[in-house]
């Protein structure tokens, strides 16, 4: 897939956005490198002045400096890879895909190591759950409570040697690294409020997948917040149905949005599904909350289970109910229940 393929966005709008985001990220990175020694002193002094002796501000500065460097590396390599891909004509060729996937994997792995070292964002997954992740191809469905967990499923699969494709909300096109690289590795950017287009894009995401491939989706569609859960349940109560009664007890996750999941199941009917749940980020609903507490003392706990394709209903209503049941299991585990 070519990063130019965002059919919901006119080419003029795309290049107008990139004319802002690309120079901005390169400038931020260059300035950060030049003034990094000064910023380190200022951040450390600010932490000490506030008696934050674990230096959370300094740690965040180091992490986001790495993020900017990675993003700029992707920006600078994207046109090189475009040329190597036959001036854009062969970006979908396996060799070009692997080239972009190596860059994506490098960036994510470096950031994961920095996050663990400086922010305390380690990952703890038990062997049984780890075994549930493979073999592929699979559809991986993960809960979504914090911006940090957006890369969690991809990181887990990447460390197993898998190729991943993500279902990514179009807002992330504002990040030039995502914009220029991720759709070239098979991920799709989904606009909000255009269900038919989203289903069309998802109908093709499984093309060319093999035993070491995973498609990642977040069925909730947005970050969990208690007020969002209240509004979602209120909407369900406004039009009572079987689903209303089924999901009334949710406390820790949002009701899953079935549209994207149903489109994936339709386009990949013989594919197993892996459900990924995690805890450890729930007490940090905002970035400011997380920033005050780094480095975290406890790792992110992850549990996963696998549902064979044969156990997933074939009809739309049955699949929607099945998805709800999986999310109820996630909710129960997060609330302190036994692992699914």
Short mmCIF file of C-alpha atoms in Angstrom, two decimals:
data_model
loop_
_atom_site.label_atom_id
_atom_site.label_comp_id
_atom_site.label_asym_id
_atom_site.label_seq_id
_atom_site.Cartn_x
_atom_site.Cartn_y
_atom_site.Cartn_z
CA UNK A 1 0.00 0.00 0.00
CA UNK A 2 1.08 3.54 -0.75
CA UNK A 3 0.92 6.31 1.83
CA UNK A 4 -0.78 8.42 -0.84
CA UNK A 5 -3.89 6.25 -0.63
CA UNK A 6 -6.12 8.15 1.74
CA UNK A 7 -9.28 8.25 -0.40
CA UNK A 8 -11.20 10.34 2.14
CA UNK A 9 -8.67 13.16 1.76
CA UNK A 10 -8.04 15.22 -1.39
CA UNK A 11 -4.41 15.37 -2.50
CA UNK A 12 -4.31 19.14 -1.94
CA UNK A 13 -5.38 18.75 1.68
CA UNK A 14 -2.85 15.98 2.24
CA UNK A 15 0.08 18.01 0.97
CA UNK A 16 -1.14 21.13 2.78
CA UNK A 17 -1.08 19.12 6.02
CA UNK A 18 2.37 17.70 5.31
CA UNK A 19 3.66 21.19 4.51
CA UNK A 20 2.92 22.00 8.15
CA UNK A 21 3.67 18.77 10.00
CA UNK A 22 6.90 17.69 8.29
CA UNK A 23 8.85 20.96 8.72
CA UNK A 24 7.46 21.35 12.25
CA UNK A 25 8.72 17.92 13.34
CA UNK A 26 12.13 18.41 11.70
CA UNK A 27 12.48 21.82 13.35
CA UNK A 28 11.47 20.48 16.77
CA UNK A 29 13.97 17.63 16.44
CA UNK A 30 16.82 19.87 15.32
CA UNK A 31 16.13 22.41 18.06
CA UNK A 32 15.84 19.66 20.64
CA UNK A 33 19.22 18.22 19.67
CA UNK A 34 20.95 21.62 19.69
CA UNK A 35 19.49 22.70 23.02
CA UNK A 36 19.34 19.26 24.63
CA UNK A 37 22.06 20.00 27.26
CA UNK A 38 20.24 23.15 28.32
CA UNK A 39 16.87 21.40 28.41
CA UNK A 40 18.34 18.61 30.55
CA UNK A 41 19.57 21.11 33.13
CA UNK A 42 16.26 23.01 33.15
CA UNK A 43 14.17 19.82 33.45
CA UNK A 44 16.32 18.42 36.25
CA UNK A 45 16.27 21.73 38.11
CA UNK A 46 12.49 21.94 37.79
CA UNK A 47 12.11 18.44 39.22
CA UNK A 48 14.43 19.11 42.15
CA UNK A 49 12.70 22.43 42.88
CA UNK A 50 9.41 20.54 43.15
CA UNK A 51 11.03 17.78 45.20
CA UNK A 52 10.42 15.24 42.48
CA UNK A 53 13.63 13.38 43.07
CA UNK A 54 12.82 10.59 40.60
CA UNK A 55 13.11 13.30 37.91
CA UNK A 56 9.89 12.68 35.92
CA UNK A 57 10.28 15.81 33.78
CA UNK A 58 13.82 14.86 32.78
CA UNK A 59 12.74 11.31 31.99
CA UNK A 60 9.90 12.54 29.79
CA UNK A 61 12.27 14.92 28.01
CA UNK A 62 14.60 12.04 27.13
CA UNK A 63 11.74 9.86 25.91
CA UNK A 64 10.10 12.51 23.73
CA UNK A 65 13.46 13.54 22.34
CA UNK A 66 13.86 9.96 21.15
CA UNK A 67 10.34 10.04 19.72
CA UNK A 68 11.16 13.17 17.73
CA UNK A 69 14.41 11.64 16.44
CA UNK A 70 12.58 8.49 15.33
CA UNK A 71 9.85 10.48 13.63
CA UNK A 72 12.41 12.61 11.81
CA UNK A 73 14.31 9.51 10.69
CA UNK A 74 11.06 8.19 9.17
CA UNK A 75 10.45 11.54 7.48
CA UNK A 76 13.93 11.63 5.95
CA UNK A 77 13.89 7.99 4.84
CA UNK A 78 10.37 8.07 3.37
CA UNK A 79 11.38 9.84 0.12
CA UNK A 80 14.48 7.63 -0.18
CA UNK A 81 12.30 4.54 0.08
CA UNK A 82 9.85 6.09 -2.39
CA UNK A 83 12.66 6.40 -4.93
CA UNK A 84 13.87 2.84 -4.21
CA UNK A 85 10.27 1.75 -4.72
CA UNK A 86 10.38 2.75 -8.35
CA UNK A 87 9.42 6.37 -7.66
CA UNK A 88 6.30 5.18 -5.88
CA UNK A 89 5.23 2.60 -8.47
CA UNK A 90 6.44 -0.45 -6.51
CA UNK A 91 5.80 0.57 -2.91
CA UNK A 92 3.54 -2.46 -2.56
CA UNK A 93 6.27 -4.87 -3.71
CA UNK A 94 7.37 -7.32 -0.96
CA UNK A 95 10.92 -5.95 -0.94
CA UNK A 96 9.67 -2.40 -0.45
CA UNK A 97 7.22 -3.54 2.22
CA UNK A 98 10.01 -5.29 4.15
CA UNK A 99 12.16 -2.17 3.92
CA UNK A 100 9.42 -0.06 5.49
CA UNK A 101 8.59 -2.73 8.06
CA UNK A 102 12.20 -2.82 9.26
CA UNK A 103 12.11 0.93 9.78
CA UNK A 104 8.79 0.70 11.61
CA UNK A 105 10.06 -2.15 13.79
CA UNK A 106 13.29 -0.34 14.62
CA UNK A 107 11.42 2.79 15.67
CA UNK A 108 8.93 0.97 17.87
CA UNK A 109 11.55 -1.23 19.55
CA UNK A 110 13.80 1.73 20.35
CA UNK A 111 10.87 3.66 21.84
CA UNK A 112 9.78 0.60 23.86
CA UNK A 113 13.26 0.27 25.36
CA UNK A 114 13.37 3.97 26.22
CA UNK A 115 9.87 3.80 27.72
CA UNK A 116 10.87 0.89 29.93
CA UNK A 117 14.18 2.40 31.01
CA UNK A 118 13.09 5.97 31.64
CA UNK A 119 9.32 5.78 32.21
CA UNK A 120 9.01 2.40 33.88
CA UNK A 121 6.66 1.20 31.16
CA UNK A 122 7.58 -2.47 31.16
CA UNK A 123 5.28 -5.23 29.91
CA UNK A 124 4.48 -8.40 31.86
CA UNK A 125 2.67 -11.12 29.91
CA UNK A 126 2.40 -14.65 31.25
CA UNK A 127 3.64 -17.57 29.09
CA UNK A 128 0.14 -18.97 28.53
CA UNK A 129 -1.11 -15.66 27.18
CA UNK A 130 2.02 -15.24 25.08
CA UNK A 131 1.37 -18.64 23.52
CA UNK A 132 -2.15 -17.50 22.58
CA UNK A 133 -0.74 -14.82 20.30
CA UNK A 134 0.52 -17.29 17.70
CA UNK A 135 0.33 -18.74 15.09
CA UNK A 136 -0.94 -16.30 12.49
CA UNK A 137 -2.59 -14.90 10.60
CA UNK A 138 -4.75 -13.39 13.35
CA UNK A 139 -6.99 -10.45 14.09
CA UNK A 140 -5.78 -8.92 17.36
CA UNK A 141 -8.32 -6.88 19.33
CA UNK A 142 -7.06 -4.75 22.21
CA UNK A 143 -8.64 -2.47 24.81
CA UNK A 144 -7.76 1.21 24.61
CA UNK A 145 -7.28 3.26 27.76
CA UNK A 146 -4.19 5.39 27.12
CA UNK A 147 -2.12 6.69 24.21
CA UNK A 148 0.68 4.39 25.45
CA UNK A 149 -1.27 1.19 24.71
CA UNK A 150 -1.74 2.13 21.05
CA UNK A 151 1.54 0.38 20.23
CA UNK A 152 1.22 -2.49 22.71
CA UNK A 153 -0.25 -5.20 20.39
CA UNK A 154 2.17 -4.30 17.60
CA UNK A 155 5.10 -4.47 20.02
CA UNK A 156 4.02 -7.88 21.33
CA UNK A 157 3.71 -9.30 17.83
CA UNK A 158 6.80 -7.59 16.51
CA UNK A 159 8.88 -9.28 19.20
CA UNK A 160 7.55 -12.60 17.96
CA UNK A 161 8.75 -11.78 14.45
CA UNK A 162 5.29 -10.95 13.08
CA UNK A 163 4.33 -8.40 10.49
CA UNK A 164 1.48 -6.19 11.70
CA UNK A 165 -1.08 -3.97 10.06
CA UNK A 166 -3.11 -1.53 12.10
CA UNK A 167 -6.56 -0.02 11.88
CA UNK A 168 -5.62 3.57 12.73
CA UNK A 169 -7.87 6.59 13.22
CA UNK A 170 -7.23 9.29 10.64
CA UNK A 171 -6.36 11.86 13.33
CA UNK A 172 -2.94 10.23 13.60
CA UNK A 173 -2.11 11.44 10.11
CA UNK A 174 -1.06 14.59 11.96
CA UNK A 175 2.05 12.63 13.00
CA UNK A 176 4.24 12.76 9.87
CA UNK A 177 5.97 9.48 10.71
CA UNK A 178 2.65 7.64 10.78
CA UNK A 179 1.50 9.54 7.73
CA UNK A 180 4.48 8.69 5.55
CA UNK A 181 5.35 5.15 6.64
CA UNK A 182 2.48 3.19 8.15
CA UNK A 183 0.12 2.92 5.21
CA UNK A 184 3.05 1.65 3.15
CA UNK A 185 3.26 -1.35 5.50
CA UNK A 186 -0.41 -2.23 5.03
CA UNK A 187 -2.09 -0.24 7.80
CA UNK A 188 -5.22 1.74 6.98
CA UNK A 189 -6.32 5.13 8.29
CA UNK A 190 -10.02 5.27 9.06
CA UNK A 191 -11.97 8.54 9.06
CA UNK A 192 -14.64 8.98 11.70
CA UNK A 193 -18.21 9.19 10.53
CA UNK A 194 -17.81 7.42 7.17
CA UNK A 195 -18.80 3.81 7.78
CA UNK A 196 -19.05 2.72 4.13
CA UNK A 197 -15.53 3.97 3.33
CA UNK A 198 -14.13 2.38 6.49
CA UNK A 199 -15.66 -0.97 5.56
CA UNK A 200 -14.25 -0.67 2.04
CA UNK A 201 -10.74 -0.02 3.37
CA UNK A 202 -10.94 -2.86 5.88
CA UNK A 203 -12.19 -5.30 3.25
CA UNK A 204 -8.71 -5.28 1.69
CA UNK A 205 -6.45 -5.12 4.75
CA UNK A 206 -6.02 -8.90 4.90
CA UNK A 207 -4.69 -9.22 1.35
CA UNK A 208 -1.36 -11.03 1.26
CA UNK A 209 -1.28 -11.99 4.94
CA UNK A 210 0.44 -15.20 6.01
CA UNK A 211 1.32 -17.23 9.10
CA UNK A 212 3.43 -14.45 10.57
CA UNK A 213 0.91 -11.64 10.13
CA UNK A 214 -1.52 -9.88 12.47
CA UNK A 215 -4.12 -7.16 11.97
CA UNK A 216 -4.56 -4.93 15.03
CA UNK A 217 -7.79 -3.14 15.88
CA UNK A 218 -9.15 -1.33 18.95
CA UNK A 219 -12.89 -2.07 18.95
CA UNK A 220 -13.74 0.70 21.44
CA UNK A 221 -12.69 3.28 18.84
CA UNK A 222 -11.42 5.76 21.40
CA UNK A 223 -9.75 6.00 24.80
CA UNK A 224 -11.72 4.78 27.79
CA UNK A 225 -12.97 7.50 30.12
CA UNK A 226 -15.64 7.12 32.79
CA UNK A 227 -17.70 9.99 31.36
CA UNK A 228 -17.54 8.39 27.91
CA UNK A 229 -18.76 5.11 29.37
CA UNK A 230 -21.66 6.90 31.05
CA UNK A 231 -22.66 8.57 27.79
CA UNK A 232 -22.33 5.32 25.83
CA UNK A 233 -24.53 3.43 28.29
CA UNK A 234 -27.03 6.31 28.26
CA UNK A 235 -27.27 6.04 24.48
CA UNK A 236 -27.91 2.32 24.77
CA UNK A 237 -30.58 2.92 27.42
CA UNK A 238 -32.29 5.46 25.17
CA UNK A 239 -33.11 2.63 22.75
CA UNK A 240 -33.40 -0.51 24.89
CA UNK A 241 -32.42 -3.79 23.26
CA UNK A 242 -30.74 -7.09 24.07
CA UNK A 243 -27.42 -5.27 23.82
CA UNK A 244 -28.52 -2.75 26.44
CA UNK A 245 -29.09 -5.49 29.00
CA UNK A 246 -25.96 -7.34 27.96
CA UNK A 247 -23.59 -4.38 28.42
CA UNK A 248 -25.26 -2.66 31.37
CA UNK A 249 -22.63 -3.92 33.80
CA UNK A 250 -19.57 -2.51 32.01
CA UNK A 251 -17.25 -0.61 34.34
CA UNK A 252 -13.75 -0.59 32.86
CA UNK A 253 -14.16 -0.61 29.06
CA UNK A 254 -16.36 1.15 26.52
CA UNK A 255 -18.97 -0.80 24.58
CA UNK A 256 -17.16 -2.12 21.52
CA UNK A 257 -18.11 -0.64 18.17
CA UNK A 258 -18.89 -3.62 15.95
CA UNK A 259 -18.55 -2.00 12.51
CA UNK A 260 -14.81 -2.35 12.02
CA UNK A 261 -14.65 -5.77 13.65
CA UNK A 262 -17.49 -7.10 11.53
CA UNK A 263 -15.77 -5.81 8.39
CA UNK A 264 -12.55 -7.60 9.36
CA UNK A 265 -14.35 -10.84 10.16
CA UNK A 266 -16.17 -10.64 6.84
CA UNK A 267 -12.98 -10.05 4.86
CA UNK A 268 -10.94 -12.64 6.84
CA UNK A 269 -13.54 -15.34 7.66
CA UNK A 270 -11.09 -18.18 8.40
CA UNK A 271 -8.86 -16.15 10.72
CA UNK A 272 -8.56 -16.70 14.48
CA UNK A 273 -9.05 -13.75 16.82
CA UNK A 274 -6.80 -12.87 19.77
CA UNK A 275 -8.21 -10.67 22.54
CA UNK A 276 -5.63 -8.58 24.42
CA UNK A 277 -6.46 -7.01 27.78
CA UNK A 278 -4.14 -5.08 30.06
CA UNK A 279 -4.01 -3.16 33.33
CA UNK A 280 -1.55 -0.70 34.79
CA UNK A 281 -2.49 2.44 32.87
CA UNK A 282 -6.03 2.90 34.17
CA UNK A 283 -4.97 5.23 36.99
CA UNK A 284 -3.40 7.66 34.51
CA UNK A 285 -6.34 8.92 32.43
CA UNK A 286 -4.43 11.98 31.21
CA UNK A 287 -0.89 12.57 30.08
CA UNK A 288 -0.37 14.91 33.05
CA UNK A 289 -1.32 12.09 35.44
CA UNK A 290 1.25 9.80 33.85
CA UNK A 291 3.89 12.53 33.75
CA UNK A 292 3.68 13.08 37.51
CA UNK A 293 4.23 9.40 38.30
CA UNK A 294 7.06 8.27 36.02
CA UNK A 295 8.95 6.09 36.40
CA UNK A 296 6.06 3.72 37.11
CA UNK A 297 6.72 1.16 39.82
CA UNK A 298 4.68 -1.66 38.31
CA UNK A 299 4.70 -3.06 34.75
CA UNK A 300 1.73 -3.18 32.44
CA UNK A 301 0.07 -6.56 33.01
CA UNK A 302 -1.17 -8.22 29.85
CA UNK A 303 -3.44 -11.20 29.35
CA UNK A 304 -4.52 -12.65 26.01
CA UNK A 305 -6.75 -15.43 24.82
CA UNK A 306 -7.47 -16.90 21.43
CA UNK A 307 -10.80 -17.64 19.77
CA UNK A 308 -10.62 -20.08 16.84
CA UNK A 309 -12.39 -18.94 13.68
CA UNK A 310 -14.67 -21.96 13.91
CA UNK A 311 -16.03 -20.70 17.25
CA UNK A 312 -17.04 -17.29 15.90
CA UNK A 313 -20.65 -17.01 14.67
CA UNK A 314 -21.21 -16.60 10.96
CA UNK A 315 -24.09 -14.13 11.06
CA UNK A 316 -23.89 -10.40 11.76
CA UNK A 317 -26.06 -10.38 14.89
CA UNK A 318 -24.26 -13.40 16.28
CA UNK A 319 -20.86 -11.84 15.68
CA UNK A 320 -21.92 -8.57 17.31
CA UNK A 321 -23.14 -10.46 20.40
CA UNK A 322 -19.93 -12.51 20.43
CA UNK A 323 -17.84 -9.32 20.39
CA UNK A 324 -19.82 -7.95 23.33
CA UNK A 325 -19.19 -11.15 25.28
CA UNK A 326 -15.46 -10.89 24.68
CA UNK A 327 -15.44 -7.32 25.97
CA UNK A 328 -17.43 -8.36 29.03
CA UNK A 329 -14.65 -10.87 29.74
CA UNK A 330 -12.09 -8.08 29.40
CA UNK A 331 -14.12 -5.93 31.79
CA UNK A 332 -14.38 -8.73 34.34
CA UNK A 333 -10.63 -9.38 34.30
CA UNK A 334 -9.75 -5.71 34.68
CA UNK A 335 -12.08 -5.52 37.65
CA UNK A 336 -10.11 -8.22 39.45
CA UNK A 337 -11.67 -11.36 38.07
CA UNK A 338 -9.67 -14.43 37.18
CA UNK A 339 -7.86 -14.44 33.84
CA UNK A 340 -10.16 -15.47 30.96
#
